[in-house]
Amino acid sequence: MNIAANPPCHRRHDIDALRALAFLFVILYHAGMYYVADWPWHLKSPHAAEWLQWPMRILNLWRMDLVFLVSGVSLGFLSRGQGTWGLLRSRGLRLMLPLAFGMAVIVPYQAYAQGVANGLVAPGFGAFVLRYLSMAEPWPKRAFDGAEFGITWNHLWYLPYLFTYTALVALTLPLWNSAAGQWLRRGFNGLRGWKLLMLPAVPLLVFTTLLASRFPPTHNLVRDFHLHSLYFTMFLYGYWMGVDTDVWRELERLRRVSLALAVAVIAALIALRTGAMGPASGLPMDTLRVLYLWLAVAAILGHAHSHLNRPWPWLRWANESVYPWYVLHQTLIIAAASALAPLALGPVLEPALLVALTVFGCWALTDGLIRRVNWLRPLFGLKLRQPASPQPLPPEPGWRSPSPRA
């Protein structure tokens, strides 16, 4: 999730900014999940609204695909000069340690709040945590998401998925560095004009047609074959694009066209879905979905490369904050929702306060604690702070250096 390995002069500020903004959308999306009607989530508000479904759906069709593509771009930079085991070692520590810590410390409150709301877990967080961590007794069915496993990663599912995709690329580095692998990379990065806006959607459509109906989303890693096919393909696209410059210039050149096409395609999708008066399926709808997915991502990448590829003053702070905010945000949303629900503040003030409390909690815990306490930093995906190098002693009186560089 970091491209700090790049030399500063070659740093891709647009990728840094996109990663931060993409995870901000994830926070807003999860806050929206509390309020959108008829969509299951850990907790649901009495103020749930049907009108939220289409804005959420429009965002949901590309939000995580963009995140995985950006993660692939980061790997493209990080993999330069690193072998298989170096990549596995560095990425494994940065991804799996926060996952283990998050499942043990951050996520349990989500499971507890959901279990209590469902009437299947007795109030008392301390007793719940002891039973949750011991995994000694089975939980009632549907007590909380993941209850059948005894422990859950909830929103942290992105971390094992990302590590799996990173490991797949790392273990097949000889393939990607071979003549065939380089030919495939050059072929993708050599797409221009309509080919760049259409052809990358073809594999996504094939996977959707073959897998979507048989493997609905689960986020359990083992049987999530449809989502894996989409996310890993987007991850590979990002990995191939990483250090190439021409494909990014082409995306920038086409940014207005891709945006206009994305708007036209999603408008057609909404019109057909609304006219169908029910669940829409079949090749025409699948084609519109995956075409919108890729066009939306292409438009975002092109506009970001045009407008965000500069050293914004907030980027350094955002780069160190995005990972802890991601780990913390959903537990803070659920904690804030649990605290606000008894106050009956209404469908306007409550959502505003929910988002404000979540953002404040992420900022306070990250800037006030996590970034300052060195042993906490790796648990939230941050590098340890290195002690400042001691300053050289001034020369003794009367001593003269023979060289101005000494």
Coordinates of N, CA and C in Angstrom, one line a residue, residues 168-306:
L168 N 1.0 -14.2 -5.6 CA 0.9 -14.8 -6.9 C 1.8 -14.2 -7.9
V169 N 1.9 -12.9 -7.9 CA 2.8 -12.2 -8.8 C 4.2 -12.4 -8.4
A170 N 4.5 -12.4 -7.1 CA 5.9 -12.6 -6.7 C 6.4 -14.0 -7.0
L171 N 5.6 -15.0 -6.8 CA 6.0 -16.4 -7.1 C 6.1 -16.7 -8.6
T172 N 5.5 -15.8 -9.4 CA 5.6 -16.0 -10.9 C 6.4 -14.9 -11.6
L173 N 7.3 -14.2 -10.8 CA 8.1 -13.2 -11.4 C 8.9 -13.6 -12.6
P174 N 9.5 -14.9 -12.6 CA 10.2 -15.3 -13.8 C 9.3 -15.3 -15.0
L175 N 8.0 -15.6 -14.8 CA 7.0 -15.5 -16.0 C 6.9 -14.1 -16.5
W176 N 6.6 -13.2 -15.5 CA 6.4 -11.8 -15.9 C 7.6 -11.1 -16.5
N177 N 8.8 -11.6 -16.1 CA 10.1 -11.1 -16.6 C 10.5 -11.8 -17.9
S178 N 9.8 -12.8 -18.3 CA 10.2 -13.6 -19.5 C 9.8 -12.8 -20.7
A179 N 10.2 -13.3 -21.9 CA 9.8 -12.6 -23.1 C 8.3 -12.6 -23.3
A180 N 7.7 -13.7 -23.0 CA 6.2 -13.8 -23.1 C 5.5 -12.8 -22.2
G181 N 6.0 -12.7 -20.9 CA 5.4 -11.8 -20.0 C 5.6 -10.4 -20.4
Q182 N 6.8 -10.0 -20.9 CA 7.0 -8.7 -21.3 C 6.2 -8.3 -22.6
W183 N 6.0 -9.3 -23.4 CA 5.1 -9.1 -24.6 C 3.7 -8.8 -24.2
L184 N 3.2 -9.5 -23.2 CA 1.9 -9.3 -22.7 C 1.8 -7.9 -22.0
R185 N 2.8 -7.5 -21.3 CA 2.8 -6.2 -20.7 C 2.8 -5.1 -21.7
R186 N 3.7 -5.3 -22.7 CA 3.8 -4.3 -23.8 C 2.5 -4.2 -24.6
G187 N 1.9 -5.3 -24.8 CA 0.6 -5.3 -25.5 C -0.5 -4.5 -24.8
F188 N -0.6 -4.7 -23.5 CA -1.6 -3.9 -22.7 C -1.2 -2.5 -22.7
N189 N 0.0 -2.1 -22.4 CA 0.4 -0.7 -22.3 C 0.5 -0.1 -23.7
G190 N 0.4 -0.9 -24.7 CA 0.4 -0.3 -26.1 C -0.9 0.0 -26.6
L191 N -2.0 -0.3 -25.9 CA -3.3 0.0 -26.3 C -3.5 1.5 -26.4
R192 N -4.2 1.9 -27.5 CA -4.4 3.3 -27.7 C -5.9 3.6 -28.2
G193 N -6.4 4.7 -27.9 CA -7.7 5.1 -28.4 C -8.8 4.2 -27.9
W194 N -9.7 3.8 -28.7 CA -10.9 3.0 -28.3 C -10.4 1.7 -27.8
K195 N -9.3 1.1 -28.2 CA -8.8 -0.1 -27.7 C -8.6 -0.1 -26.2
L196 N -8.0 1.0 -25.8 CA -7.7 1.2 -24.3 C -9.0 1.3 -23.5
L197 N -10.0 1.9 -24.1 CA -11.3 2.1 -23.4 C -12.2 0.9 -23.5
M198 N -11.9 -0.1 -24.4 CA -12.9 -1.2 -24.5 C -12.2 -2.6 -24.2
L199 N -11.0 -2.8 -24.8 CA -10.5 -4.2 -24.7 C -10.2 -4.7 -23.3
P200 N -9.7 -3.8 -22.3 CA -9.5 -4.3 -21.0 C -10.8 -4.8 -20.3
A201 N -12.0 -4.4 -20.8 CA -13.2 -4.9 -20.2 C -13.6 -6.3 -20.6
V202 N -13.0 -6.7 -21.7 CA -13.3 -8.1 -22.3 C -13.1 -9.2 -21.3
P203 N -11.9 -9.3 -20.7 CA -11.7 -10.4 -19.7 C -12.6 -10.3 -18.5
L204 N -12.9 -9.1 -18.1 CA -13.8 -8.9 -17.0 C -15.2 -9.4 -17.3
L205 N -15.6 -9.2 -18.6 CA -17.0 -9.6 -19.0 C -17.0 -11.2 -19.1
V206 N -15.9 -11.8 -19.6 CA -15.8 -13.2 -19.7 C -15.9 -13.8 -18.3
F207 N -15.2 -13.3 -17.4 CA -15.2 -13.8 -16.0 C -16.6 -13.7 -15.4
T208 N -17.2 -12.5 -15.6 CA -18.5 -12.3 -15.0 C -19.5 -13.2 -15.6
T209 N -19.5 -13.4 -16.9 CA -20.5 -14.3 -17.5 C -20.3 -15.8 -17.0
L210 N -19.1 -16.2 -16.8 CA -18.8 -17.6 -16.4 C -19.0 -17.8 -14.9
L211 N -18.7 -16.8 -14.1 CA -18.6 -17.0 -12.6 C -19.6 -16.3 -11.8
A212 N -20.2 -15.2 -12.2 CA -21.0 -14.4 -11.3 C -22.2 -15.1 -10.7
S213 N -22.9 -15.9 -11.5 CA -24.1 -16.6 -11.0 C -23.8 -17.7 -10.1
R214 N -22.6 -18.3 -10.3 CA -22.2 -19.5 -9.5 C -21.5 -19.2 -8.2
F215 N -20.8 -18.0 -8.2 CA -20.0 -17.7 -7.0 C -20.3 -16.2 -6.6
P216 N -21.4 -16.0 -5.9 CA -21.7 -14.7 -5.3 C -20.6 -14.2 -4.4
P217 N -20.5 -12.9 -4.1 CA -19.4 -12.4 -3.2 C -19.6 -13.0 -1.8
T218 N -18.4 -13.4 -1.3 CA -18.4 -14.0 0.1 C -17.4 -13.3 1.0
H219 N -16.3 -12.8 0.4 CA -15.1 -12.3 1.1 C -14.6 -13.3 2.1
N220 N -14.7 -14.6 1.8 CA -14.0 -15.6 2.7 C -12.8 -16.1 2.1
L221 N -12.3 -15.6 1.0 CA -11.0 -15.9 0.3 C -11.0 -17.2 -0.5
V222 N -11.7 -18.2 0.1 CA -11.5 -19.5 -0.5 C -12.5 -19.7 -1.7
R223 N -13.7 -19.2 -1.6 CA -14.7 -19.5 -2.7 C -15.2 -18.2 -3.4
D224 N -14.4 -17.2 -3.3 CA -14.8 -15.9 -3.9 C -14.3 -15.8 -5.3
F225 N -14.6 -16.8 -6.1 CA -13.9 -16.9 -7.4 C -14.3 -15.7 -8.4
H226 N -15.5 -15.3 -8.3 CA -15.9 -14.2 -9.2 C -15.2 -12.9 -8.9
L227 N -15.2 -12.5 -7.6 CA -14.5 -11.3 -7.2 C -13.0 -11.5 -7.4
H228 N -12.4 -12.7 -7.1 CA -11.0 -12.9 -7.4 C -10.7 -12.6 -8.8
S229 N -11.5 -13.1 -9.7 CA -11.2 -12.9 -11.2 C -11.2 -11.5 -11.5
L230 N -12.1 -10.7 -11.0 CA -12.1 -9.2 -11.3 C -11.0 -8.5 -10.6
Y231 N -10.9 -8.7 -9.3 CA -9.9 -8.0 -8.6 C -8.4 -8.3 -9.0
F232 N -8.2 -9.6 -9.2 CA -6.8 -9.9 -9.6 C -6.5 -9.4 -11.1
T233 N -7.5 -9.4 -11.9 CA -7.3 -8.9 -13.3 C -7.0 -7.4 -13.2
M234 N -7.7 -6.6 -12.4 CA -7.4 -5.2 -12.2 C -6.1 -5.0 -11.5
F235 N -5.7 -5.9 -10.6 CA -4.4 -5.8 -9.9 C -3.3 -6.0 -11.0
L236 N -3.5 -7.0 -11.9 CA -2.5 -7.2 -12.9 C -2.4 -6.0 -13.9
Y237 N -3.5 -5.4 -14.2 CA -3.5 -4.2 -15.1 C -2.6 -3.1 -14.4
G238 N -2.9 -2.9 -13.1 CA -2.1 -1.9 -12.4 C -0.6 -2.3 -12.4
Y239 N -0.3 -3.5 -12.1 CA 1.1 -4.0 -12.1 C 1.8 -3.8 -13.5
W240 N 1.1 -4.1 -14.5 CA 1.6 -3.8 -15.9 C 1.8 -2.4 -16.1
M241 N 0.9 -1.5 -15.7 CA 0.9 -0.1 -16.0 C 2.0 0.6 -15.2
G242 N 2.3 0.1 -14.0 CA 3.1 0.8 -13.0 C 4.1 1.8 -13.5
V243 N 5.2 1.3 -14.1 CA 6.3 2.2 -14.5 C 6.2 2.7 -15.9
D244 N 5.2 2.3 -16.6 CA 5.1 2.8 -18.0 C 4.6 4.2 -18.0
T245 N 5.0 5.0 -18.9 CA 4.6 6.4 -19.0 C 3.6 6.7 -20.1
D246 N 3.8 6.0 -21.2 CA 2.9 6.3 -22.4 C 1.5 5.9 -22.1
V247 N 1.2 4.8 -21.4 CA -0.2 4.5 -21.2 C -0.9 5.5 -20.3
W248 N -0.2 6.0 -19.4 CA -0.7 7.0 -18.5 C -1.0 8.3 -19.2
R249 N -0.1 8.7 -20.2 CA -0.4 9.8 -21.0 C -1.7 9.6 -21.9
E250 N -1.8 8.4 -22.3 CA -3.0 8.1 -23.2 C -4.3 8.2 -22.3
L251 N -4.2 7.6 -21.1 CA -5.4 7.7 -20.2 C -5.7 9.2 -19.9
E252 N -4.7 10.0 -19.8 CA -4.9 11.4 -19.5 C -5.5 12.1 -20.8
R253 N -5.0 11.7 -22.0 CA -5.6 12.3 -23.2 C -7.0 11.9 -23.4
L254 N -7.4 10.7 -23.0 CA -8.8 10.2 -23.2 C -9.7 10.5 -22.0
R255 N -9.3 11.2 -21.0 CA -10.0 11.3 -19.8 C -11.4 11.8 -20.0
R256 N -11.6 12.8 -20.9 CA -13.0 13.4 -21.1 C -13.8 12.4 -21.8
V257 N -13.3 11.7 -22.8 CA -14.0 10.7 -23.5 C -14.5 9.6 -22.6
S258 N -13.5 9.1 -21.8 CA -13.9 8.0 -20.9 C -14.9 8.4 -19.9
L259 N -14.8 9.6 -19.4 CA -15.8 10.1 -18.5 C -17.2 10.2 -19.1
A260 N -17.3 10.7 -20.3 CA -18.6 10.8 -21.0 C -19.1 9.5 -21.3
L261 N -18.3 8.5 -21.7 CA -18.8 7.2 -22.0 C -19.3 6.5 -20.7
A262 N -18.5 6.7 -19.6 CA -18.9 6.1 -18.4 C -20.3 6.6 -17.9
V263 N -20.5 7.9 -18.1 CA -21.8 8.5 -17.7 C -22.9 7.9 -18.6
A264 N -22.6 7.8 -19.9 CA -23.7 7.3 -20.8 C -24.0 5.8 -20.5
V265 N -23.0 5.0 -20.2 CA -23.2 3.6 -19.9 C -23.9 3.4 -18.6
I266 N -23.6 4.1 -17.6 CA -24.3 3.9 -16.3 C -25.8 4.5 -16.4
A267 N -26.0 5.5 -17.3 CA -27.3 6.0 -17.5 C -28.2 4.9 -18.2
A268 N -27.6 4.2 -19.2 CA -28.3 3.1 -19.9 C -28.5 2.0 -18.9
L269 N -27.6 1.7 -18.1 CA -27.8 0.6 -17.1 C -28.9 0.9 -16.1
I270 N -29.0 2.1 -15.6 CA -30.0 2.5 -14.7 C -31.4 2.5 -15.4
A271 N -31.4 2.9 -16.7 CA -32.7 2.9 -17.4 C -33.2 1.5 -17.7
L272 N -32.3 0.6 -18.0 CA -32.7 -0.8 -18.3 C -33.1 -1.5 -17.0
R273 N -32.3 -1.2 -15.9 CA -32.6 -1.8 -14.6 C -33.9 -1.3 -14.1
T274 N -34.2 -0.1 -14.2 CA -35.4 0.5 -13.7 C -36.6 0.0 -14.5
G275 N -36.4 -0.1 -15.9 CA -37.5 -0.6 -16.7 C -37.8 -2.1 -16.5
A276 N -36.8 -2.8 -16.1 CA -36.9 -4.3 -15.9 C -37.8 -4.5 -14.7
M277 N -37.9 -3.6 -13.8 CA -38.8 -3.7 -12.5 C -38.4 -5.0 -11.8
G278 N -37.1 -5.3 -11.7 CA -36.7 -6.5 -10.9 C -35.2 -6.7 -11.1
P279 N -34.6 -7.8 -10.6 CA -33.2 -8.0 -10.8 C -32.8 -8.2 -12.2
A280 N -31.8 -7.5 -12.7 CA -31.4 -7.5 -14.0 C -30.2 -8.5 -14.2
S281 N -30.3 -9.3 -15.2 CA -29.2 -10.3 -15.4 C -29.1 -10.5 -16.9
G282 N -28.1 -11.3 -17.3 CA -27.9 -11.6 -18.7 C -26.8 -10.9 -19.3
L283 N -26.4 -11.2 -20.5 CA -25.3 -10.7 -21.2 C -25.3 -9.2 -21.4
P284 N -26.5 -8.6 -21.8 CA -26.5 -7.1 -22.0 C -26.2 -6.4 -20.7
M285 N -26.8 -6.8 -19.6 CA -26.6 -6.1 -18.3 C -25.2 -6.3 -17.8
D286 N -24.6 -7.5 -18.0 CA -23.3 -7.8 -17.6 C -22.3 -6.9 -18.4
T287 N -22.6 -6.8 -19.7 CA -21.7 -6.0 -20.5 C -21.7 -4.5 -20.1
L288 N -22.9 -4.0 -19.8 CA -22.9 -2.6 -19.3 C -22.2 -2.4 -18.0
R289 N -22.3 -3.4 -17.1 CA -21.7 -3.3 -15.8 C -20.2 -3.2 -15.9
V290 N -19.6 -4.2 -16.6 CA -18.1 -4.3 -16.7 C -17.6 -3.1 -17.6
L291 N -18.3 -2.7 -18.6 CA -17.9 -1.6 -19.4 C -17.9 -0.3 -18.6
Y292 N -18.9 -0.1 -17.8 CA -18.9 1.0 -16.9 C -17.8 1.0 -15.9
L293 N -17.6 -0.2 -15.3 CA -16.5 -0.4 -14.3 C -15.1 0.1 -14.9
W294 N -14.8 -0.4 -16.1 CA -13.5 0.0 -16.7 C -13.5 1.4 -17.1
L295 N -14.5 1.9 -17.7 CA -14.6 3.3 -18.2 C -14.5 4.3 -17.0
A296 N -15.1 3.9 -15.9 CA -15.1 4.8 -14.7 C -13.7 4.8 -14.2
V297 N -13.0 3.6 -14.1 CA -11.6 3.6 -13.6 C -10.7 4.3 -14.5
A298 N -10.9 4.1 -15.8 CA -10.0 4.8 -16.8 C -10.2 6.3 -16.7
A299 N -11.4 6.8 -16.5 CA -11.7 8.2 -16.4 C -11.0 8.8 -15.1
I300 N -11.1 8.0 -14.0 CA -10.5 8.4 -12.7 C -9.0 8.5 -12.9
L301 N -8.4 7.5 -13.5 CA -6.9 7.4 -13.6 C -6.5 8.6 -14.5
G302 N -7.2 8.9 -15.6 CA -6.8 9.9 -16.5 C -6.9 11.3 -15.9
H303 N -8.0 11.6 -15.2 CA -8.1 12.9 -14.5 C -7.2 13.0 -13.4
A304 N -6.9 11.9 -12.6 CA -5.9 12.0 -11.5 C -4.5 12.3 -12.1
H305 N -4.1 11.7 -13.2 CA -2.8 11.9 -13.8 C -2.7 13.3 -14.2
S306 N -3.8 13.9 -14.7 CA -3.8 15.3 -15.2 C -3.8 16.3 -14.1

